[in-house]
Coordinates of C-alpha atoms and ligand atoms in Angstrom, one line a residue:
M269 CA 227.2 216.0 214.5
T270 CA 227.1 218.1 211.4
L271 CA 229.8 220.8 211.2
H272 CA 228.4 224.0 209.7
C273 CA 230.8 226.0 207.6
G274 CA 230.4 228.6 204.9
L275 CA 231.7 231.6 202.9
I276 CA 230.9 235.2 203.7
G277 CA 231.5 237.9 201.1
D278 CA 229.8 240.1 198.5
P279 CA 229.4 238.7 195.9
V280 CA 229.6 235.0 196.7
E281 CA 227.3 233.5 194.0
H282 CA 230.2 232.7 191.7
S283 CA 232.1 230.8 194.3
I284 CA 233.1 227.1 193.7
S285 CA 234.1 226.7 197.4
P286 CA 231.0 224.7 198.5
G287 CA 231.8 222.0 195.9
I288 CA 235.5 221.8 197.0
H289 CA 234.6 221.5 200.7
H290 CA 231.8 218.9 200.1
A291 CA 234.4 216.9 198.1
F292 CA 236.8 217.1 201.0
A293 CA 234.0 216.1 203.4
A294 CA 233.1 213.0 201.3
Q295 CA 236.7 212.0 201.1
T296 CA 237.5 212.3 204.8
G297 CA 234.1 211.1 206.1
V298 CA 233.5 214.3 208.0
D299 CA 229.9 215.4 208.2
L300 CA 230.2 219.0 207.0
K301 CA 227.8 221.4 205.3
Y302 CA 229.2 224.5 203.6
R303 CA 227.0 227.3 202.4
K304 CA 227.3 230.8 200.9
L305 CA 226.4 233.7 203.0
R306 CA 226.2 236.9 201.1
C307 CA 226.5 240.0 203.3
N308 CA 227.5 243.6 202.7
S309 CA 229.8 245.6 205.0
D310 CA 227.0 246.9 207.2
E311 CA 225.7 243.3 207.7
L312 CA 229.1 241.7 208.4
A313 CA 229.3 241.9 212.2
A314 CA 225.7 240.7 212.7
T315 CA 226.1 237.8 210.2
V316 CA 229.4 236.6 211.7
E317 CA 228.0 236.8 215.3
Q318 CA 224.8 235.0 214.4
F319 CA 226.6 232.3 212.5
F320 CA 228.8 231.4 215.5
A321 CA 226.0 231.9 218.1
E322 CA 224.1 229.2 216.2
G323 CA 227.0 226.8 216.6
G324 CA 228.7 227.4 213.3
R325 CA 232.2 225.8 213.1
G326 CA 234.0 228.0 210.6
L327 CA 233.8 230.5 207.8
N328 CA 235.8 231.5 204.8
V329 CA 236.0 235.2 204.2
T330 CA 236.3 236.7 200.7
L331 CA 236.1 240.2 199.2
P332 CA 235.4 242.8 200.5
H333 CA 235.6 241.6 204.1
K334 CA 239.1 240.2 204.6
L335 CA 240.4 243.2 206.4
A336 CA 237.2 244.3 208.2
V337 CA 236.6 240.9 209.7
M338 CA 239.8 241.1 211.8
A339 CA 238.0 243.4 214.2
L340 CA 235.4 240.7 214.9
C341 CA 238.0 238.1 215.9
S342 CA 239.0 237.4 219.5
D343 CA 242.4 236.4 218.2
V344 CA 244.2 236.8 214.9
S345 CA 247.3 234.8 213.9
Q346 CA 250.5 236.8 213.6
A347 CA 250.8 236.1 209.9
A348 CA 247.2 237.2 209.2
Q349 CA 247.9 240.4 211.3
R350 CA 250.9 241.2 209.2
A351 CA 249.0 240.4 206.0
Q352 CA 246.1 242.5 207.3
S353 CA 243.9 239.8 205.8
V354 CA 241.8 237.0 207.3
N355 CA 240.3 234.4 205.0
T356 CA 239.4 231.7 207.7
L357 CA 237.4 232.1 210.9
Y358 CA 236.9 229.2 213.3
A359 CA 235.2 228.7 216.6
R360 CA 237.6 228.1 219.4
D361 CA 236.9 225.3 221.8
G362 CA 236.8 227.7 224.8
G363 CA 234.7 230.3 223.0
G364 CA 235.5 233.1 220.8
V365 CA 236.5 233.2 217.1
E366 CA 240.0 232.9 215.8
G367 CA 241.1 234.4 212.5
S368 CA 243.9 233.3 210.2
S369 CA 244.9 233.4 206.6
T370 CA 245.4 230.3 204.4
D371 CA 245.8 232.2 201.1
G372 CA 249.6 232.5 201.1
D373 CA 250.2 229.0 202.3
G374 CA 247.8 227.8 199.7
L375 CA 249.7 229.6 197.0
V376 CA 253.0 228.1 198.2
A377 CA 251.5 224.6 198.4
D378 CA 250.3 225.0 194.8
L379 CA 253.7 226.2 193.6
R380 CA 255.3 223.2 195.3
R381 CA 252.8 220.8 193.8
L382 CA 253.5 222.1 190.4
G383 CA 257.3 222.1 190.8
A384 CA 257.4 225.9 190.1
P385 CA 260.6 227.9 190.8
L386 CA 260.5 228.9 194.5
T387 CA 263.3 228.2 196.9
G388 CA 266.4 230.0 195.6
A389 CA 264.4 231.5 192.8
R390 CA 264.1 235.1 191.8
I391 CA 260.4 236.0 192.2
A392 CA 258.5 239.2 191.3
L393 CA 255.1 240.0 192.9
I394 CA 253.0 242.6 191.0
G395 CA 250.5 244.6 192.9
A396 CA 250.2 245.9 196.5
G397 CA 246.5 245.2 197.5
G398 CA 245.2 242.7 199.9
A399 CA 245.7 239.8 197.6
A400 CA 249.4 240.6 197.3
R401 CA 249.9 241.2 201.0
A402 CA 248.5 237.9 201.9
V403 CA 251.1 235.9 200.0
V404 CA 254.3 237.9 200.9
E405 CA 255.2 236.1 204.2
P406 CA 254.6 232.6 203.0
L407 CA 256.6 233.3 199.8
L408 CA 259.5 234.7 202.0
S409 CA 259.3 231.6 204.2
A410 CA 260.0 229.5 201.1
Q411 CA 263.4 231.2 200.9
P412 CA 263.6 232.7 197.4
A413 CA 266.9 234.3 196.4
E414 CA 264.9 237.5 196.2
L415 CA 261.3 238.6 196.2
V416 CA 260.9 241.9 194.3
W417 CA 257.5 243.5 195.3
S418 CA 256.4 245.7 192.5
H419 CA 253.7 248.3 192.2
R420 CA 252.7 251.0 189.7
N421 CA 253.3 253.6 192.4
P422 CA 256.3 252.6 194.6
L423 CA 255.3 255.1 197.3
K424 CA 252.4 252.7 198.1
L425 CA 254.9 250.0 198.9
E426 CA 256.8 251.9 201.7
Q427 CA 254.6 250.9 204.5
P428 CA 253.9 247.3 203.3
V429 CA 257.6 246.6 202.8
A430 CA 258.3 248.0 206.3
D431 CA 255.6 245.7 207.7
F432 CA 257.4 242.6 206.4
A433 CA 260.9 243.8 207.2
G434 CA 263.3 241.2 208.5
L435 CA 261.4 238.2 207.2
G436 CA 263.5 237.7 204.1
P437 CA 265.1 239.3 201.0
L438 CA 262.2 241.7 200.0
R439 CA 262.8 244.6 197.7
P440 CA 260.3 247.2 196.6
C441 CA 260.3 248.4 192.9
A442 CA 258.2 250.4 190.5
N443 CA 256.6 248.3 187.8
L444 CA 258.3 250.1 185.0
A445 CA 261.7 250.0 186.9
L446 CA 261.6 246.2 186.6
K447 CA 263.1 246.8 183.1
G448 CA 266.3 244.8 182.7
D449 CA 265.5 242.5 185.6
R450 CA 264.7 238.8 184.9
F451 CA 262.7 236.4 187.1
D452 CA 262.1 232.7 187.4
L453 CA 258.5 233.4 188.6
V454 CA 256.4 236.4 188.1
I455 CA 253.2 236.4 190.3
H456 CA 250.4 238.7 189.2
A457 CA 248.3 240.0 192.2
T458 CA 246.6 243.1 190.9
S459 CA 242.8 243.5 190.2
A460 CA 243.4 244.7 186.6
G461 CA 242.3 241.3 185.1
H462 CA 238.8 241.9 186.4
A463 CA 238.6 244.9 184.0
G464 CA 240.2 242.8 181.2
Q465 CA 243.5 244.6 181.6
V466 CA 247.1 243.9 182.3
P467 CA 249.4 246.3 184.3
M468 CA 251.9 248.1 182.2
L469 CA 255.1 246.0 182.6
P470 CA 258.4 246.1 180.8
H471 CA 259.3 243.4 178.2
G472 CA 261.8 240.7 179.0
L473 CA 260.8 239.9 182.6
F474 CA 260.9 236.1 182.3
A475 CA 264.2 234.4 182.7
E476 CA 264.9 231.3 180.6
G477 CA 262.3 228.7 181.8
G478 CA 260.5 231.4 183.8
W479 CA 256.9 230.8 185.0
A480 CA 253.9 233.2 185.2
Y481 CA 251.2 232.7 188.0
D482 CA 248.0 234.7 188.4
L483 CA 246.4 234.7 191.9
S484 CA 242.9 234.9 190.3
Y485 CA 241.4 232.0 188.3
G486 CA 239.3 231.7 185.2
Q487 CA 238.6 234.7 183.0
P488 CA 240.2 237.5 185.2
A489 CA 243.5 235.6 185.0
Q490 CA 243.6 235.5 181.2
P491 CA 244.8 239.0 180.3
Y492 CA 248.0 238.5 182.3
L493 CA 248.5 234.9 181.4
N494 CA 248.1 235.7 177.7
W495 CA 250.6 238.6 178.0
A496 CA 253.0 236.3 179.8
E497 CA 252.7 233.7 177.1
G498 CA 253.5 236.3 174.5
E499 CA 256.5 237.3 176.6
G500 CA 257.9 233.7 176.4
A501 CA 257.0 232.4 179.8
A502 CA 257.6 228.7 179.9
R503 CA 254.5 227.9 182.0
V504 CA 251.4 230.1 182.7
I505 CA 249.2 229.1 185.6
D506 CA 246.0 230.5 187.1
G507 CA 245.0 230.5 190.8
H508 CA 242.6 227.5 190.6
G509 CA 245.1 225.3 192.3
M510 CA 245.7 227.9 195.0
L511 CA 242.0 228.1 195.7
I512 CA 241.9 224.3 196.3
E513 CA 245.0 224.4 198.5
Q514 CA 243.8 227.3 200.6
A515 CA 240.5 225.5 201.0
A516 CA 242.2 222.3 202.2
L517 CA 244.1 224.3 204.8
S518 CA 240.9 225.9 206.0
F519 CA 239.2 222.5 206.1
A520 CA 242.0 221.2 208.3
L521 CA 241.6 224.1 210.7
W522 CA 237.9 223.3 211.1
T523 CA 238.0 219.5 211.2
G524 CA 241.5 218.4 212.1
Q525 CA 241.6 216.4 208.9
H526 CA 244.0 217.0 206.0
P527 CA 242.3 216.1 202.7
D528 CA 244.1 214.9 199.7
T529 CA 243.9 217.7 197.2
A530 CA 245.1 215.7 194.2
P531 CA 241.7 214.5 193.0
L532 CA 240.4 218.1 192.8
H533 CA 243.2 219.6 190.7
R534 CA 242.3 219.7 187.0
Ligands
LIG272 P1 242.8 243.0 196.2 O1 242.3 242.9 197.6 O2 242.2 242.0 195.3 O3 244.3 242.9 196.1 P2 242.9 245.8 196.0 O4 243.2 246.0 197.4 O5 241.9 246.7 195.3 O6 242.4 244.4 195.6 O7 244.3 245.9 195.2 C1 244.4 245.8 193.8 C2 245.8 246.1 193.4 O8 245.9 246.1 192.0 C3 246.3 247.5 193.8 O9 247.7 247.4 194.2 C4 246.1 248.3 192.6 O10 246.9 249.5 192.4 P3 246.5 250.8 193.2 O11 246.8 250.6 194.6 O12 247.4 251.8 192.5 O13 245.1 251.1 192.9 C5 246.5 247.3 191.5 N1 246.0 247.6 190.2 C6 244.7 247.6 189.8 N2 244.6 247.9 188.5 C7 245.8 248.0 188.0 C8 246.4 248.3 186.8 N3 245.7 248.5 185.7 N4 247.8 248.4 186.7 C9 248.6 248.2 187.8 N5 248.1 247.9 189.0 C10 246.7 247.8 189.1

């Protein structure tokens, strides 16, 4: 029986997820078809409902629906609730649709694969939107020495930091107040790169051997990674590996099979 899966978002044309999931399917021998479903916010509920009514197994969710789709789930994992972000929907055996987020665990899996500074490391996370929220709890689970969550307007961090209280050493900071601090890993999670920009950040953020990681991949990651290289970061990495790792975690939720991601990393 073919498992039908897909991606909902707007836009979705650019997505390379179908190729990733079809490669996992070929590798594991699972009969799975993955397609792109473009829908705007007004069409979201009807699209999701119809997909699962027709026997669909699971959906990935991308911008701008990661928050709104939570209202359509019968159940949302605790981590996804805290993150206020769902990137994976799957049909439950007894009926209903479960929502979870594999973005943050995908990031941590990629950082581990690369041997990036993580456990015991000083990590900065720049930006306070949905992309940043989705990775906070998995990063704290990896037990860094400290996770400094930084935003251009620190007032915007008050509620998010309260939402993750008690999960680990999380400290809010204003971007410009990072001056004088040094990090083993600086993760960029703002949308500035989509406009070809880099947030205003102080010089000297990278500790000796410090890494830079951008949650986006391809062109939008370049402004930050170029800046980080100029600042002396030892390694600069875009989010292509995170995309593959989060896809593998979604694939496992839908199929029960854990694909080997190594052949897909470039
Ligand atoms: P996403 O869901 O991709 O995270 P988002 O929710 O729009 O997108 O969040 C984008 C984040 O990037 C926000 O924290 C945004 O800051 P504001 O909340 O002040 O808008 C941040 N951001 C965007 N452009 C930025 C820039 N040039 N400098 C610093 N932060 C920026």
